Short mmCIF file of C-alpha atoms and ligand atoms in Angstrom, two decimals:
data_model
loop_
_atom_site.label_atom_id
_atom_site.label_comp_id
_atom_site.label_asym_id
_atom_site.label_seq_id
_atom_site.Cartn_x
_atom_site.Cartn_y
_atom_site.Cartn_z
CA UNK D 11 0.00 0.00 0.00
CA UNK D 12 1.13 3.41 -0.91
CA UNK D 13 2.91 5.67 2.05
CA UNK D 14 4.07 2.03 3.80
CA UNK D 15 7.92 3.04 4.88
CA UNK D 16 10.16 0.80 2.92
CA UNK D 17 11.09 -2.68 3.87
CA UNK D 18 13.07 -5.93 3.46
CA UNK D 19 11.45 -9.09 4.98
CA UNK D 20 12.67 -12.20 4.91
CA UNK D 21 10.20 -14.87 5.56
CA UNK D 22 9.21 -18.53 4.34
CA UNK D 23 7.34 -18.69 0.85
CA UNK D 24 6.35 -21.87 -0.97
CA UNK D 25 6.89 -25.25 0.77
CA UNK D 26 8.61 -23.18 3.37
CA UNK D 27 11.57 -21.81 0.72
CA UNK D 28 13.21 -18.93 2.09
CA UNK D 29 12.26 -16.14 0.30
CA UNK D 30 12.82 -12.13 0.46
CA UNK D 31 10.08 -9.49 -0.19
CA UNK D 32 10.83 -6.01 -0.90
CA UNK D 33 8.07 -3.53 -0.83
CA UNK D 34 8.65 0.05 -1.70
CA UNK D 35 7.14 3.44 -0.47
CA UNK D 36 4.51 3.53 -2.98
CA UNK D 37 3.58 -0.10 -3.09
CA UNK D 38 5.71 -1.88 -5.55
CA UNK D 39 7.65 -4.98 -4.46
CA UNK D 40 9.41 -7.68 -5.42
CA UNK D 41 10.25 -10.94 -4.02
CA UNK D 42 13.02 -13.38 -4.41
CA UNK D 43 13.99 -17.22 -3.32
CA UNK D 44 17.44 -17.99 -1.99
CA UNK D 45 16.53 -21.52 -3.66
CA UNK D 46 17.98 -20.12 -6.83
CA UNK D 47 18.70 -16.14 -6.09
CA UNK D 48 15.61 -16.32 -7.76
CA UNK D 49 12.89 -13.57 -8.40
CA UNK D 50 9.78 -15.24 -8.40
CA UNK D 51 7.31 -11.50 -8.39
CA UNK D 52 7.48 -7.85 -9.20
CA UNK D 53 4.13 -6.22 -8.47
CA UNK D 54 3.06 -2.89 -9.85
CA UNK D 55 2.25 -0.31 -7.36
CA UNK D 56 -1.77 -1.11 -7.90
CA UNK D 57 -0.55 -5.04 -7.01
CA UNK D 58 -0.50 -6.49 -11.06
CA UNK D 59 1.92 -9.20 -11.06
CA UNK D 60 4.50 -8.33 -13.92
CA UNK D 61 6.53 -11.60 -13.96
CA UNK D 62 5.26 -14.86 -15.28
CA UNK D 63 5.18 -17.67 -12.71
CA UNK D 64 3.82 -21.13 -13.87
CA UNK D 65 0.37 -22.32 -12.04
CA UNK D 66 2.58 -25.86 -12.11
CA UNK D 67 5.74 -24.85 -10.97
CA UNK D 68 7.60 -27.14 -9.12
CA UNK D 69 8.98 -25.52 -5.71
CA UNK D 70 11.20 -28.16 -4.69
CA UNK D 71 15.29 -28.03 -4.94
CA UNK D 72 17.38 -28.79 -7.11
CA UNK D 73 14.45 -28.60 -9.46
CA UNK D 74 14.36 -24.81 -11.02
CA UNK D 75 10.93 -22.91 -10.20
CA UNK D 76 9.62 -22.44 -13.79
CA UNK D 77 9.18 -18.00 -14.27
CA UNK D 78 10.50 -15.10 -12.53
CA UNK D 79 14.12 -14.83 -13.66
CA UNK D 80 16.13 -17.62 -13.46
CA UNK D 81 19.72 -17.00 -13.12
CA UNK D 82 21.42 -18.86 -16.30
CA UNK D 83 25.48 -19.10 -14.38
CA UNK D 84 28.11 -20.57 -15.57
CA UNK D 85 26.59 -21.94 -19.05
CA UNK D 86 23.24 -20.66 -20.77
CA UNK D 87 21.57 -23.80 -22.36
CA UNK D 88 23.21 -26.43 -23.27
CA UNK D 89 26.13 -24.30 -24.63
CA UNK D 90 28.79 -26.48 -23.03
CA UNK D 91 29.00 -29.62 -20.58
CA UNK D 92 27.27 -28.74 -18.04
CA UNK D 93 23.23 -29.27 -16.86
CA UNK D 94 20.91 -27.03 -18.73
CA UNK D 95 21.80 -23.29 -17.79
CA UNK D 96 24.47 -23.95 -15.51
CA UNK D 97 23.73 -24.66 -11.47
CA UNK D 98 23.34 -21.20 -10.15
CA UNK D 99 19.32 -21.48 -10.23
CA UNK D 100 19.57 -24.85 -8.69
CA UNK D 101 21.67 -24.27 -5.35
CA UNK D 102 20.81 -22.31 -2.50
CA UNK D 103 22.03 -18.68 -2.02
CA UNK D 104 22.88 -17.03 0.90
CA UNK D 105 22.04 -13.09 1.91
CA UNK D 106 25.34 -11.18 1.88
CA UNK D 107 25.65 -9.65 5.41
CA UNK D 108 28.59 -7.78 4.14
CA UNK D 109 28.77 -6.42 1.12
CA UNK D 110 31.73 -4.51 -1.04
CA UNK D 111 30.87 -0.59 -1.80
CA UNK D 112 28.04 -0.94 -4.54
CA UNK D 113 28.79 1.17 -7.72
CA UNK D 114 25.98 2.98 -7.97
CA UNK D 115 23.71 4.88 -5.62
CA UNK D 116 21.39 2.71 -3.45
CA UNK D 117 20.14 5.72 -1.51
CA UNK D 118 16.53 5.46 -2.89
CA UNK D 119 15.96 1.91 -3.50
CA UNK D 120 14.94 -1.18 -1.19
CA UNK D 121 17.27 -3.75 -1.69
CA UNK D 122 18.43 -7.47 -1.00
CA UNK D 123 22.12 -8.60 -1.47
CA UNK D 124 22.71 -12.43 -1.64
CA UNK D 125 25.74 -14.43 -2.35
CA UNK D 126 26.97 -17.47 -4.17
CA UNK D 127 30.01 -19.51 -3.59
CA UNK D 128 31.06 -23.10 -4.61
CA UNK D 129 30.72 -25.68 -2.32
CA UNK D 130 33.81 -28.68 -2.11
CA UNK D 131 31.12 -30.94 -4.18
CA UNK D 132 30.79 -27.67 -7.05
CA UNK D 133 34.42 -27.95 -7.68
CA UNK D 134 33.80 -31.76 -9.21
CA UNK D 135 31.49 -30.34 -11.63
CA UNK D 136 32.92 -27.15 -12.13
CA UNK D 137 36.74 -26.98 -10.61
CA UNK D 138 36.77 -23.16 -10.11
CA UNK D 139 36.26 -20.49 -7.15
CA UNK D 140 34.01 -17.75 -7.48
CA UNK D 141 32.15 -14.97 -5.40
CA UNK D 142 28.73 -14.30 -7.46
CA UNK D 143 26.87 -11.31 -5.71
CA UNK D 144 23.42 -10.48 -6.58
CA UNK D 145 21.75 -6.97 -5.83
CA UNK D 146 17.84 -7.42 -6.44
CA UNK D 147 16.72 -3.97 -5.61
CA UNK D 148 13.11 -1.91 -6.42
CA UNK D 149 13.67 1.74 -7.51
CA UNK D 150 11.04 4.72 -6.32
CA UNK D 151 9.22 3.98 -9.39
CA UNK D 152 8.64 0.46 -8.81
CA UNK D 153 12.06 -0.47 -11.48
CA UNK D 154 12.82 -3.93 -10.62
CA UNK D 155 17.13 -4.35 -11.56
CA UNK D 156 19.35 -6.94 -11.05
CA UNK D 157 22.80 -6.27 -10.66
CA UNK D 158 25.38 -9.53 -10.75
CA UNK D 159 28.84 -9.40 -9.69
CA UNK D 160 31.39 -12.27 -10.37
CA UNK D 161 34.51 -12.04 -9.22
CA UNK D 162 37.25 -15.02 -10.10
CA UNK D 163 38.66 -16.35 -6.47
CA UNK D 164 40.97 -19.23 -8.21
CA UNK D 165 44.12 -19.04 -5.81
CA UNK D 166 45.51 -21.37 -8.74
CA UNK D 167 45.98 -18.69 -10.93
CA UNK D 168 43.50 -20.54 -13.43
CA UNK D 169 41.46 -17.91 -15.49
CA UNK D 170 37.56 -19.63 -15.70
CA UNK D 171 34.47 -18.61 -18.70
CA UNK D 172 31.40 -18.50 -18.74
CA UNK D 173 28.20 -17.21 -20.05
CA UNK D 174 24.97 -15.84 -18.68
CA UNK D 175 21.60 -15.16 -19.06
CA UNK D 176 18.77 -13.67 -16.51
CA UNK D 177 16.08 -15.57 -17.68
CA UNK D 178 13.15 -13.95 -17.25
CA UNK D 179 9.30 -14.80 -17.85
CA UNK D 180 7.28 -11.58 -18.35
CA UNK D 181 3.27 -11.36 -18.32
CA UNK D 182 1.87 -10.97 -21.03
CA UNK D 183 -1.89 -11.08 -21.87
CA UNK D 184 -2.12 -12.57 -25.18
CA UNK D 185 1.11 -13.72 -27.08
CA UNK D 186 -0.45 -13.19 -30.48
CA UNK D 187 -1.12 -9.51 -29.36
CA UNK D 188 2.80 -8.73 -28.34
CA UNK D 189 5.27 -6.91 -30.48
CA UNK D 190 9.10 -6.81 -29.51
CA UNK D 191 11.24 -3.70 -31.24
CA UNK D 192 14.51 -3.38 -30.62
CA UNK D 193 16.06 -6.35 -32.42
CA UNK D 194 15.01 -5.23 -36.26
CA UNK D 195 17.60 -6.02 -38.96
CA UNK D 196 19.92 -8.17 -35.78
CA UNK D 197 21.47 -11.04 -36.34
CA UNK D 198 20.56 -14.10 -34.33
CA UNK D 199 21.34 -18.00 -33.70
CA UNK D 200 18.02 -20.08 -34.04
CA UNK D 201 17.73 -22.62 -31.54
CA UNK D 202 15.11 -24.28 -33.67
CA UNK D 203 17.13 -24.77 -36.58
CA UNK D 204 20.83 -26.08 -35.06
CA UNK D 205 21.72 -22.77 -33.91
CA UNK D 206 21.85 -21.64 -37.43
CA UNK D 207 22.49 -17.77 -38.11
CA UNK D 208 20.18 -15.66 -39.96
CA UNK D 209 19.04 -12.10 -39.65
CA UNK D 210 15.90 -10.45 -38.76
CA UNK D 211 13.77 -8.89 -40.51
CA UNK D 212 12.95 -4.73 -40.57
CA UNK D 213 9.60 -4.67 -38.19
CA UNK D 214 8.90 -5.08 -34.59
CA UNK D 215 8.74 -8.97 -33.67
CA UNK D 216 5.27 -10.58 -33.66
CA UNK D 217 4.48 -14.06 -32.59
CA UNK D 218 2.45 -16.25 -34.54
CA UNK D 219 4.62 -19.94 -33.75
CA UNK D 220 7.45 -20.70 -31.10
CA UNK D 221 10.47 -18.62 -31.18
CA UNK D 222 13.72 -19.60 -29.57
CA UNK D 223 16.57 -17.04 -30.96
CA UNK D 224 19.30 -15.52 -29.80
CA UNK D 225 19.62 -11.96 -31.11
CA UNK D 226 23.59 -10.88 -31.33
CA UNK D 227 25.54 -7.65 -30.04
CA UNK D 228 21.76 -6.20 -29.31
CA UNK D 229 21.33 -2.62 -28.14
CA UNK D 230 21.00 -1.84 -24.71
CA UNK D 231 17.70 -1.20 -24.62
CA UNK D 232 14.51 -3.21 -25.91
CA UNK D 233 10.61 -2.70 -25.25
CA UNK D 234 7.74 -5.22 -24.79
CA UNK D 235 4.57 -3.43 -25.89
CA UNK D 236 1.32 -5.88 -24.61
CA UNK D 237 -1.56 -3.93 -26.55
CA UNK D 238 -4.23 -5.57 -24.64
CA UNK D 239 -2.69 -4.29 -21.24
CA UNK D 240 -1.56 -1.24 -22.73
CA UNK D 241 1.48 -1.35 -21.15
CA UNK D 242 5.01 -1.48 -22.49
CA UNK D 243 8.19 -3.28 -20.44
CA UNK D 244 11.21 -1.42 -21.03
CA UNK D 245 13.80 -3.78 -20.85
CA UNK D 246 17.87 -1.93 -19.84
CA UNK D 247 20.92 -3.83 -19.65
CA UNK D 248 24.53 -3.35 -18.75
CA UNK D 249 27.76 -5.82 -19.78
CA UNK D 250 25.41 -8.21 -21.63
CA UNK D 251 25.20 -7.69 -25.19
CA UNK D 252 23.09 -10.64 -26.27
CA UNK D 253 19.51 -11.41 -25.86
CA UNK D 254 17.03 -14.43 -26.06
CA UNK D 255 13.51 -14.26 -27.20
CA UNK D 256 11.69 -17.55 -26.17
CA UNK D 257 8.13 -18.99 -26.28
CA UNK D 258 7.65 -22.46 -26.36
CA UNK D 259 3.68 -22.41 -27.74
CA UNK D 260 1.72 -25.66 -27.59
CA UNK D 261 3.81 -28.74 -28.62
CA UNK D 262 6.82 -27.68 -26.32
CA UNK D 263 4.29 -26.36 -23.55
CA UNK D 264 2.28 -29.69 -23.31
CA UNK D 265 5.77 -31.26 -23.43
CA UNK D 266 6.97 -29.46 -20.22
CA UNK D 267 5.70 -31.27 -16.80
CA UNK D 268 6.38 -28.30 -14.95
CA UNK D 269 4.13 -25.59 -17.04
CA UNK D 270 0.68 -25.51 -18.25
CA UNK D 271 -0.53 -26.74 -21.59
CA UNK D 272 -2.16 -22.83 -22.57
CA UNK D 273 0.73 -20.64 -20.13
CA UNK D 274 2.12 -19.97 -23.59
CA UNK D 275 -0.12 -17.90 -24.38
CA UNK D 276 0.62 -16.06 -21.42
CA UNK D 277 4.39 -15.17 -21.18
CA UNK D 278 7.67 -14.04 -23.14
CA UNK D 279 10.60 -14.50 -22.24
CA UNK D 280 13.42 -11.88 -23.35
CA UNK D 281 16.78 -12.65 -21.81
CA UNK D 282 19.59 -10.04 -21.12
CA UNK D 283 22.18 -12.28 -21.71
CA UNK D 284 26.12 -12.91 -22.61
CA UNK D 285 26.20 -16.04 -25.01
CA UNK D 286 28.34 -15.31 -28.09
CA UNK D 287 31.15 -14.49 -26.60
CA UNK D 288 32.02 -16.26 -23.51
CA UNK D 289 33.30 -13.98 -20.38
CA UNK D 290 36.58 -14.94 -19.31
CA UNK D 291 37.98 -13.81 -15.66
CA UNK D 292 41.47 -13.74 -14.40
CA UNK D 293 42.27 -14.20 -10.95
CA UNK D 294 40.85 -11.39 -8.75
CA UNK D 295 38.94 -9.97 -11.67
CA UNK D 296 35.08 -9.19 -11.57
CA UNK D 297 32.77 -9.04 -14.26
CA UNK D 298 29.20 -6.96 -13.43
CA UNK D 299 26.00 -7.87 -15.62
CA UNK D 300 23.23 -5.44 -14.99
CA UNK D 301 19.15 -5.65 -15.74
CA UNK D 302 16.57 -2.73 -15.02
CA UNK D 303 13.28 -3.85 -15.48
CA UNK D 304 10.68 -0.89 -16.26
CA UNK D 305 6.70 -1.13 -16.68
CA UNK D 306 5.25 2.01 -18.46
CA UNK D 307 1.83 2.38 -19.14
CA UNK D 308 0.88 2.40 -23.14
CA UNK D 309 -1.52 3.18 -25.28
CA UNK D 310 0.21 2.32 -28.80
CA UNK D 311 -2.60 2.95 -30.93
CA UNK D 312 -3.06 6.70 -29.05
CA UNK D 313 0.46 7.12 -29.22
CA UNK D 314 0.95 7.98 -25.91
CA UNK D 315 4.22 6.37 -26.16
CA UNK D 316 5.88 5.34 -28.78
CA UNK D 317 8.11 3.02 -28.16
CA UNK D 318 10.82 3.75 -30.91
CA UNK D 319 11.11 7.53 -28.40
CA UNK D 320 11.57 4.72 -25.82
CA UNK D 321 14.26 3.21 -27.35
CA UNK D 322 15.90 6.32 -28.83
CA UNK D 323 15.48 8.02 -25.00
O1 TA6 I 28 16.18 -19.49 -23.09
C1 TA6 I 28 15.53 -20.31 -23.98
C2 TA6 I 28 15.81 -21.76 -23.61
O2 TA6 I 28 17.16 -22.03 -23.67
C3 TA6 I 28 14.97 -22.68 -24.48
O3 TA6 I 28 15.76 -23.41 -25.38
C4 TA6 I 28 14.23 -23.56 -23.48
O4 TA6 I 28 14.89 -24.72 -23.23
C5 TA6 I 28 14.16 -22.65 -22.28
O5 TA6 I 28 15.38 -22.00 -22.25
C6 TA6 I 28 13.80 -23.28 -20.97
O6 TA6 I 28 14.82 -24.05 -20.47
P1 TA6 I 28 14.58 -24.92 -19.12
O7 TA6 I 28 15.86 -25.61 -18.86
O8 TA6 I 28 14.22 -23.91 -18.03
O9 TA6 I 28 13.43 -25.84 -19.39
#
């Protein structure tokens, strides 16, 4: 509720996960599980649930909770030899008691910090030491961003890559009524056809089958408009040039235990992501991907907002 003072609570969500809520000043809020480092909600400041979040998710470790924004770390897909998307959404985090200095000014947001590190069993499937931070914090206007920092902790001198994704599920109210601009005239890798590289074509993305691409050296900003909700998500990110538009629509959906046989009609996912070109750390280096989630309201056909002056803003 609007006027509330600020606040962090930590308290026990689904099948008793721990799980963070941040509420801001004006109503917004956010939660996330430390199953994962996991944001399962981001609610509008008049309580509309912006994130997707299957009806049959499955909230029960290791298996990932299927919508919010899974955390793809080290490996997005099946991009290497590890499980799908890396471990990071499957292990439990820990809140970060003591933080470094942040980069940028926290002064007006309500924030979370949690914290990642290997365990002796992580080294056998992936021999490296790392420190992955996670700021989850909700700006006045009810922004949702994600800030991760990795830092390489090897005391072996080994340099370790990866790549990344936040992986997240927005709401949408009817797929076939969605338009993506941003990612005109890009090249991309289609998952659907052996990663196979074509280029897109000159108007906003529409969605008429399932989609699984991954759009190259993307600008840094790209906006969701949903007609029906007249509302536009305004998508900013920092130190990951890639992104992935997915949507599994009916075959894949019926084929997925953990999500409903319609839900497709009901989410896109667009991924802030580093694929192409895997990061590579040295020693006491730290990489920083950042995500700032915005939810305007739109009226396309008024023209309200355009979201090319979005874009070009
Ligand atoms: O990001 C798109 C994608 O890699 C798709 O290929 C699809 O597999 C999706 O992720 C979901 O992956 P998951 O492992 O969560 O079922």
């Amino acid at each position: 509720m609007a006027g509330e003072k600020p606040s962090v609570e930590l308290c026990k969500g689904v099948n008793g996960l721990d799980k963070v809520v941040l509420r801001d000043a004006l109503g917004s809020s956010a939660e996330v599980y430390l199953f994962g480092g996991h944001v399962t909600s981001w609610r509008t400041d008049h309580r509309d649930e912006l994130l997707f979040v299957s009806n049959k998710a499955i909230f029960k470790p290791p298996k990932a909770i299927r919508g919010g924004i899974p955390i793809c770390f080290p490996q997005f897909s099946s991009h290497g030899n590890l499980e799908q998307h890396g471990f990071a959404r499957n292990k439990f985090w820990s809140i970060d008691t003591d933080p470094p200095p942040f980069p940028s000014d926290s002064s007006n947001k309500t924030f979370v910090d949690l914290i990642l590190k290997p365990t002796d069993d992580d080294f056998k499937i992936w021999p490296h030491s790392y420190e992955f931070r996670l700021r989850v914090a909700l700006g006045l206007g009810g922004d949702l961003m994600l800030t991760s920092r990795i830092r390489n902790t090897n005391a072996d001198g080994k340099p370790f890559s990866f790549t990344f994704a936040y992986h997240t599920y927005f709401s949408v109210s009817d797929i076939s009524e969605v338009r993506v601009e941003g990612l005109e005239t890009l090249d991309y890798l289609d998952n659907l056809k052996e990663r196979e590289r074509f280029t897109e074509q000159g108007d906003a993305i529409t969605f008429e089958s399932g989609v699984d691409k991954i759009y190259l050296s993307t600008p840094t900003k790209i906006a969701i408009i949903d007609h029906e909700k007249k509302r536009t998500f305004v998508l900013r990110k920092d130190g990951l040039p890639d992104a992935v538009v997915w949507n599994p629509w009916d075959r894949k959906a019926k084929a997925m235990p953990d999500f409903g046989d319609d839900e497709y009609k009901h989410m896109l996912c667009v991924e802030a992501a580093a694929i192409e070109k895997p990061i590579t750390l040295k020693p006491g280096e730290e990489w920083k991907g950042r995500l700032e989630l915005s939810a305007v309201p739109s009226s396309y056909c008024s023209g309200q907002l355009d979201p090319r002056k979005v874009l070009q803003g």
